[in-house]
PDB file of C-alpha atoms in Angstrom:
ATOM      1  CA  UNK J   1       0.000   0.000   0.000  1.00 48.00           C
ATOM      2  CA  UNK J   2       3.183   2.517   0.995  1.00 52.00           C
ATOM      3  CA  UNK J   3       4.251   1.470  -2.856  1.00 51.00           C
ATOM      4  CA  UNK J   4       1.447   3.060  -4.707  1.00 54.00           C
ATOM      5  CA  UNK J   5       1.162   5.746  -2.361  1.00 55.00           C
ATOM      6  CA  UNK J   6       4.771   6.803  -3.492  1.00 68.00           C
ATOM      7  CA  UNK J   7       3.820   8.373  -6.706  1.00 69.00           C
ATOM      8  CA  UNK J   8       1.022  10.213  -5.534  1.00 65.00           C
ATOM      9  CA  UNK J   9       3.276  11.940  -2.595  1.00 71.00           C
ATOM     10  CA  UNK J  10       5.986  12.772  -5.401  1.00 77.00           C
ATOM     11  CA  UNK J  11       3.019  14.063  -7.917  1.00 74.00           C
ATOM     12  CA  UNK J  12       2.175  16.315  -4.994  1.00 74.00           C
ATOM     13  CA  UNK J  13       5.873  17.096  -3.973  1.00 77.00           C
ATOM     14  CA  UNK J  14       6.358  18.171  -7.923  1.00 79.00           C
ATOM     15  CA  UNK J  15       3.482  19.968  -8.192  1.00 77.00           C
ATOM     16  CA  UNK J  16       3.668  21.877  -5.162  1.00 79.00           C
ATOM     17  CA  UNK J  17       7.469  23.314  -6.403  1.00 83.00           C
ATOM     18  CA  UNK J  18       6.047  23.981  -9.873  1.00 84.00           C
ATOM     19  CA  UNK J  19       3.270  25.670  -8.145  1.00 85.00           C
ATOM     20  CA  UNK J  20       5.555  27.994  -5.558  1.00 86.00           C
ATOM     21  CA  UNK J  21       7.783  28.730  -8.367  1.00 89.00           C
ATOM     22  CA  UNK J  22       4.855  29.871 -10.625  1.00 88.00           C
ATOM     23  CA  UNK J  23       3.354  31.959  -8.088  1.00 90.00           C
ATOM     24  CA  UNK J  24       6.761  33.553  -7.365  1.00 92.00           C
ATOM     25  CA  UNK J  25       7.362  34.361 -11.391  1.00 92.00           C
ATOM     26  CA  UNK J  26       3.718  35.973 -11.679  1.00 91.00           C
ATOM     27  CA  UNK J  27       4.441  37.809  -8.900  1.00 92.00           C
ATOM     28  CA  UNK J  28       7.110  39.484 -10.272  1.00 93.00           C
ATOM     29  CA  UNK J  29       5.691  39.718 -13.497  1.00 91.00           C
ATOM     30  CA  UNK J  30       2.964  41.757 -11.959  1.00 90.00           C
ATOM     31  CA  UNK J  31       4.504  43.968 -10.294  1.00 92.00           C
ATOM     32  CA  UNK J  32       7.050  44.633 -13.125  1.00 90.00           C
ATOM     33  CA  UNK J  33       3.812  45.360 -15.199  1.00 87.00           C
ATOM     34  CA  UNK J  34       2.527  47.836 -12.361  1.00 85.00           C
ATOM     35  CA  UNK J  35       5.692  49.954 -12.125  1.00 87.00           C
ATOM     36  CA  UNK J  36       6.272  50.210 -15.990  1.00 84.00           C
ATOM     37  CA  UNK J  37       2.320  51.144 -15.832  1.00 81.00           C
ATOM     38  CA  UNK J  38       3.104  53.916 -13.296  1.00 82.00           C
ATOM     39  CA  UNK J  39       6.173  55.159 -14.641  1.00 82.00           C
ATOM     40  CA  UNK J  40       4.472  55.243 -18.126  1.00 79.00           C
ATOM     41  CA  UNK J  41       2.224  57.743 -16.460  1.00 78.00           C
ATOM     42  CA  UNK J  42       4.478  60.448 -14.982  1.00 82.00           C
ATOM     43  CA  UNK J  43       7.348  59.602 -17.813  1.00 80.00           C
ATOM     44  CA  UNK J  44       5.125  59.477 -20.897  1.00 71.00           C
ATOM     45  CA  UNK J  45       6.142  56.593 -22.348  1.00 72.00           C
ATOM     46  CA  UNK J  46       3.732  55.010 -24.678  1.00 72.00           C
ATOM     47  CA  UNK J  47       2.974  51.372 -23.039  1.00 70.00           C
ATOM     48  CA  UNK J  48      -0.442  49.945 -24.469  1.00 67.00           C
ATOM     49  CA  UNK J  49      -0.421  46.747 -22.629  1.00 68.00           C
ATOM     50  CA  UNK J  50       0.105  47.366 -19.189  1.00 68.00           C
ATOM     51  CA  UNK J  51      -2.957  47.505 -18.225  1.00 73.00           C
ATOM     52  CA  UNK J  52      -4.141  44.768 -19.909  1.00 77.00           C
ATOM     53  CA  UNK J  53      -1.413  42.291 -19.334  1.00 80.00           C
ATOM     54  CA  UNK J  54      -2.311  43.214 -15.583  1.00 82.00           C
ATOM     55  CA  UNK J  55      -4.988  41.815 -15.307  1.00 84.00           C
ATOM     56  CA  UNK J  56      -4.434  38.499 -17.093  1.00 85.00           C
ATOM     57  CA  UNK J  57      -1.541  38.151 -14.571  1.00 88.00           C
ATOM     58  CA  UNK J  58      -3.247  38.285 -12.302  1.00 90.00           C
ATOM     59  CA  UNK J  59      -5.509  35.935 -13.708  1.00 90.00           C
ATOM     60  CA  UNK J  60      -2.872  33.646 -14.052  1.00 91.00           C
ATOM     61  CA  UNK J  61      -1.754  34.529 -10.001  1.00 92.00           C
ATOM     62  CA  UNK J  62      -5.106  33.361  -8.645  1.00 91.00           C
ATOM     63  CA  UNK J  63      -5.820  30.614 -10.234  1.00 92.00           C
ATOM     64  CA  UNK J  64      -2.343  28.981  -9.344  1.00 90.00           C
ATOM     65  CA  UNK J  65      -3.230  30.531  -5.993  1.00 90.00           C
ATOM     66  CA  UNK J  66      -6.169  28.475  -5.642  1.00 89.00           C
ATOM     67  CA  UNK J  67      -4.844  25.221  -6.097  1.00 88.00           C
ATOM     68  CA  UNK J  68      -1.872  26.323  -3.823  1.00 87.00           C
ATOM     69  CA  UNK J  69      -4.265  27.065  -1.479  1.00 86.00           C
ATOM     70  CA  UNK J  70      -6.175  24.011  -1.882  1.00 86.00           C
ATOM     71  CA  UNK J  71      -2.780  22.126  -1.106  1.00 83.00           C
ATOM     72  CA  UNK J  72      -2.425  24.201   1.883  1.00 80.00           C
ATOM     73  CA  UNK J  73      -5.845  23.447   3.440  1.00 77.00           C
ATOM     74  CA  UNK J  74      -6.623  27.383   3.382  1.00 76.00           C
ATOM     75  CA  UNK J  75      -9.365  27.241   1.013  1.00 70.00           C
ATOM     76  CA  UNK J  76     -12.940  29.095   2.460  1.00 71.00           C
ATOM     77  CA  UNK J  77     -14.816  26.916   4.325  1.00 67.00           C
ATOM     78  CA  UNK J  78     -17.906  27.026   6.980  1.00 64.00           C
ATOM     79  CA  UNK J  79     -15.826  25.197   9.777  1.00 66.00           C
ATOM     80  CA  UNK J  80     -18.391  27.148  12.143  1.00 67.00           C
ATOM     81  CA  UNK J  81     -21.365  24.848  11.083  1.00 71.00           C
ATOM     82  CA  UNK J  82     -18.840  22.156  10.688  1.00 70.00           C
ATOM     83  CA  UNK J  83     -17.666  21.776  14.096  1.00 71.00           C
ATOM     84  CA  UNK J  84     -21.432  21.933  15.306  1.00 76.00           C
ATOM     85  CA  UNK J  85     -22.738  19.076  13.342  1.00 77.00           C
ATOM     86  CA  UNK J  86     -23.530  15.357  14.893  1.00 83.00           C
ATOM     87  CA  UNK J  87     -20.717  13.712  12.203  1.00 80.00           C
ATOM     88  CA  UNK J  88     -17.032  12.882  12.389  1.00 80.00           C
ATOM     89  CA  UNK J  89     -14.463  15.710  11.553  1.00 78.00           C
ATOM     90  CA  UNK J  90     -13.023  13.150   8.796  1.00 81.00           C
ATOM     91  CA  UNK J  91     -16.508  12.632   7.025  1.00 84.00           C
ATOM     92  CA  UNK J  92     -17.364  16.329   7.107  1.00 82.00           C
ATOM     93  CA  UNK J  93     -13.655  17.102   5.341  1.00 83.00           C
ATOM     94  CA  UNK J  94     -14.141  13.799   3.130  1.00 84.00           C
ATOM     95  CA  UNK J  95     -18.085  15.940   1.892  1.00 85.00           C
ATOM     96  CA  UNK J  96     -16.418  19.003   1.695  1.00 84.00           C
ATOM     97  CA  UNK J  97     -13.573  18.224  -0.135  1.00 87.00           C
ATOM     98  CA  UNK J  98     -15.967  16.434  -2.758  1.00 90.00           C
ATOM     99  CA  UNK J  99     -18.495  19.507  -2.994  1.00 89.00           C
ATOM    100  CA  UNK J 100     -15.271  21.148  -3.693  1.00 90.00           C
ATOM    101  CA  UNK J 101     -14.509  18.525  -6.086  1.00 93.00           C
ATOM    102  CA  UNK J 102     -17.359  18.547  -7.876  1.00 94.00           C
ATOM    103  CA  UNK J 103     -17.284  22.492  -8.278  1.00 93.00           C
ATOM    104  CA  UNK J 104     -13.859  22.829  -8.988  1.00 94.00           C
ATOM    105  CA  UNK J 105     -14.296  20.093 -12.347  1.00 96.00           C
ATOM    106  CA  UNK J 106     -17.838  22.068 -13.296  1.00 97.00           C
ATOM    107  CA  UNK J 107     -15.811  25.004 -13.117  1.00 95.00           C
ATOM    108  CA  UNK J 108     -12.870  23.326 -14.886  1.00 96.00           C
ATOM    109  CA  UNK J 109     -15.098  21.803 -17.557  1.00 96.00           C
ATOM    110  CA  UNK J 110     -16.908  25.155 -18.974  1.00 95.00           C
ATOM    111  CA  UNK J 111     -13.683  27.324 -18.667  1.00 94.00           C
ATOM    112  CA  UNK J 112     -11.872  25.074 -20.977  1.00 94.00           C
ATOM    113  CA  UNK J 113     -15.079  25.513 -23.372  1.00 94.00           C
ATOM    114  CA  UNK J 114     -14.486  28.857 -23.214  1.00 92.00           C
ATOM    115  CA  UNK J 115     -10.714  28.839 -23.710  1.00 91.00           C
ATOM    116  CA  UNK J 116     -11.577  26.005 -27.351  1.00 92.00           C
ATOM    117  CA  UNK J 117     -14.148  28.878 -28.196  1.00 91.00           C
ATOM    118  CA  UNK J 118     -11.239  31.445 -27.971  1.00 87.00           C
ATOM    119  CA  UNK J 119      -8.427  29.238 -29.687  1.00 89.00           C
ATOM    120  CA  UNK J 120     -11.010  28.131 -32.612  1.00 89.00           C
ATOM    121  CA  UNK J 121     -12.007  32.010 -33.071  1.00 88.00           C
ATOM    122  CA  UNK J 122      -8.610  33.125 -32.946  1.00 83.00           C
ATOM    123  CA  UNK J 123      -9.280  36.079 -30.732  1.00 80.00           C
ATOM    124  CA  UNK J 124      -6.993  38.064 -29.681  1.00 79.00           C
ATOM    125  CA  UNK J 125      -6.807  40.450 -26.983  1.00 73.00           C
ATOM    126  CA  UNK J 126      -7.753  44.336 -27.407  1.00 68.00           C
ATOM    127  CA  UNK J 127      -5.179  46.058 -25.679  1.00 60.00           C
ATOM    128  CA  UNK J 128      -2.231  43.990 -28.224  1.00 69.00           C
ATOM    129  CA  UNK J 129      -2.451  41.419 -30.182  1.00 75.00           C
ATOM    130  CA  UNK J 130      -1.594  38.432 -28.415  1.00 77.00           C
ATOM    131  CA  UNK J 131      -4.270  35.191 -28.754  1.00 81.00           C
ATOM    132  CA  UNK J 132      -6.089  34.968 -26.005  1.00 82.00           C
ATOM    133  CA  UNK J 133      -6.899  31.607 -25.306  1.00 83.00           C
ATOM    134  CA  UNK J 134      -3.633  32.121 -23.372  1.00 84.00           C
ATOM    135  CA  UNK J 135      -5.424  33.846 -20.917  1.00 85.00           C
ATOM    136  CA  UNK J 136      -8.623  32.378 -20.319  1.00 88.00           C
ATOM    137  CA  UNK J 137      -6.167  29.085 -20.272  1.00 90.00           C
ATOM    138  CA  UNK J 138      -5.552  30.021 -16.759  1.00 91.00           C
ATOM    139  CA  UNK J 139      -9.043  29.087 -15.794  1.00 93.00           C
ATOM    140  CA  UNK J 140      -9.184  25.445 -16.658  1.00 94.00           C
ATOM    141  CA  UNK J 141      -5.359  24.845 -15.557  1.00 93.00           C
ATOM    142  CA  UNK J 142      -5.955  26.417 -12.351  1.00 93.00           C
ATOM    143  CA  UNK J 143      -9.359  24.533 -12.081  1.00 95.00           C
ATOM    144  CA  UNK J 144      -7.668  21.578 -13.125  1.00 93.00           C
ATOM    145  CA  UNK J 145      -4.867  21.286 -10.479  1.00 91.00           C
ATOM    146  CA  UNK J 146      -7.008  22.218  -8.086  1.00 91.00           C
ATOM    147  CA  UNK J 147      -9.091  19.422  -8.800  1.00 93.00           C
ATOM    148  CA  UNK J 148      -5.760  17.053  -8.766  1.00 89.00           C
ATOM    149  CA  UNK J 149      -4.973  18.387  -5.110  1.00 88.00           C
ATOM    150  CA  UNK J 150      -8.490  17.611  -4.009  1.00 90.00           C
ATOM    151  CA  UNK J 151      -8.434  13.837  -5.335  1.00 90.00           C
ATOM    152  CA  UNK J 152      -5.289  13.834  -3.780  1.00 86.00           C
ATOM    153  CA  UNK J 153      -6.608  14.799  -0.508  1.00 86.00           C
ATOM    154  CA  UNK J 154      -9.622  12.388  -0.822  1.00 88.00           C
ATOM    155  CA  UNK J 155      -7.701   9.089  -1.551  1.00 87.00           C
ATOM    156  CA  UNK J 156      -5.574  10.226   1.335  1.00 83.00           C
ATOM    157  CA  UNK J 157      -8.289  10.238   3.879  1.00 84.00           C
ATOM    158  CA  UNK J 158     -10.258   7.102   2.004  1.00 83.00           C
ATOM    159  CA  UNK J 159      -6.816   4.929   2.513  1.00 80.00           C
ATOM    160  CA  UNK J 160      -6.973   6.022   6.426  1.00 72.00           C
ATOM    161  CA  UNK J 161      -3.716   7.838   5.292  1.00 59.00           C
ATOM    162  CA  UNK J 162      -3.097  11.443   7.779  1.00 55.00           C
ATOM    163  CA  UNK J 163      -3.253  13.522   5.082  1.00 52.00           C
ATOM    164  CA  UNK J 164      -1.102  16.925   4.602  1.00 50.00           C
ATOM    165  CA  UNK J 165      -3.600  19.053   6.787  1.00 50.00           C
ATOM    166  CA  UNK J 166      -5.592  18.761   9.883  1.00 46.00           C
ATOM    167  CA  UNK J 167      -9.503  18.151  10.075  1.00 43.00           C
ATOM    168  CA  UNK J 168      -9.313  20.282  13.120  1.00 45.00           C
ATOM    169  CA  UNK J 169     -11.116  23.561  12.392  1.00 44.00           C
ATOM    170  CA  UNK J 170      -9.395  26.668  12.900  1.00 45.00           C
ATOM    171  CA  UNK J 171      -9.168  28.434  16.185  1.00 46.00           C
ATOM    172  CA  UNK J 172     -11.538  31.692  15.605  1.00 41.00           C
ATOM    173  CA  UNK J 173     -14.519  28.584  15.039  1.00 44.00           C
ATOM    174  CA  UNK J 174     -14.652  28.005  18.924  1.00 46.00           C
ATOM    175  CA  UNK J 175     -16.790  30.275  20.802  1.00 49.00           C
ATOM    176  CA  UNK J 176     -14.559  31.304  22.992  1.00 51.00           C
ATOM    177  CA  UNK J 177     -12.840  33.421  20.256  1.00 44.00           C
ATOM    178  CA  UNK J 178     -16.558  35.057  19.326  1.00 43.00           C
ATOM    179  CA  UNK J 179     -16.697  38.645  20.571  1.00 46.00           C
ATOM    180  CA  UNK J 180     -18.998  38.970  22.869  1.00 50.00           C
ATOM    181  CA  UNK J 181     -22.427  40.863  22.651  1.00 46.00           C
TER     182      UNK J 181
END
């Protein structure tokens, strides 16, 4: 069982560098784009793009950012209800993860529709031309990992496996942390 576990835990390890390295690139892409943006302003230099290419980074930043999130167990959840309800912590995180799941490959499904609509139309985007199925690519790869780190996380808790994160919910769910009225 540790055998074909193996692969998975690599996939992740990979995945999770590609992922932090990514992030880090986009980053720095962004906020090269925001200072040539502002200097074009005050220097009058005549940058068309920066604006646009903005915002498609930062396209690009969250969608990477959700799946990193995802693998970090930081995604938005209701532990308040959760740590209320009459189940176990582990089948509450084995539901939510597959509500997640579920949204995550609707999600992934019509923005790669979207991104075939834009590569078969050859679009390009208005600000310079540059095809943008590039862009709206972001969508289904970010949906798409995403989706990978949440079957990840599922066959980790079906095999009885402690998986990267706790099913403990966070400390502000306790009432003790509510302010009081």
């Amino acid at each position: 069982m540790q055998y074909a576990a193996r692969p998975i835990s690599k996939l992740r390890s990979a995945t999770g560098r590609a992922e932090h390295i990514f992030l880090w690139i986009l980053t720095a892409l962004l906020l090269l784009d925001v200072l040539l943006g502002i200097l074009a302003r005050y220097v009058v230099l005549r940058i068309v793009f920066a604006d646009e290419l903005g915002k498609y980074l930062f396209v690009w930043l969250c969608m990477i950012g959700l799946s990193a999130a995802t693998r970090d167990d930081q995604h938005v959840r209701l532990s308040f209800i959760a740590s209320r309800m009459p189940f176990s912590p582990r089948f509450l995180r084995a539901t939510s993860q597959i509500l997640f799941l579920g949204f995550t490959l609707f999600f992934f499904y019509w923005s790669l529709q979207l991104s075939i609509m834009h590569f078969q139309m050859e679009k390009s985007v208005m600000g310079f031309r540059f095809p943008m199925f590039w862009f709206t690519a972001a969508l289904p790869f970010g949906f798409a990992l995403t989706s990978l780190r949440l079957i990840q996380d599922i066959l980790d808790l079906f095999r009885n496996q402690p998986t990267m994160h706790h099913s403990k919910p966070p400390e502000y769910a306790s009432e003790e942390h509510w302010p009081k009225l």
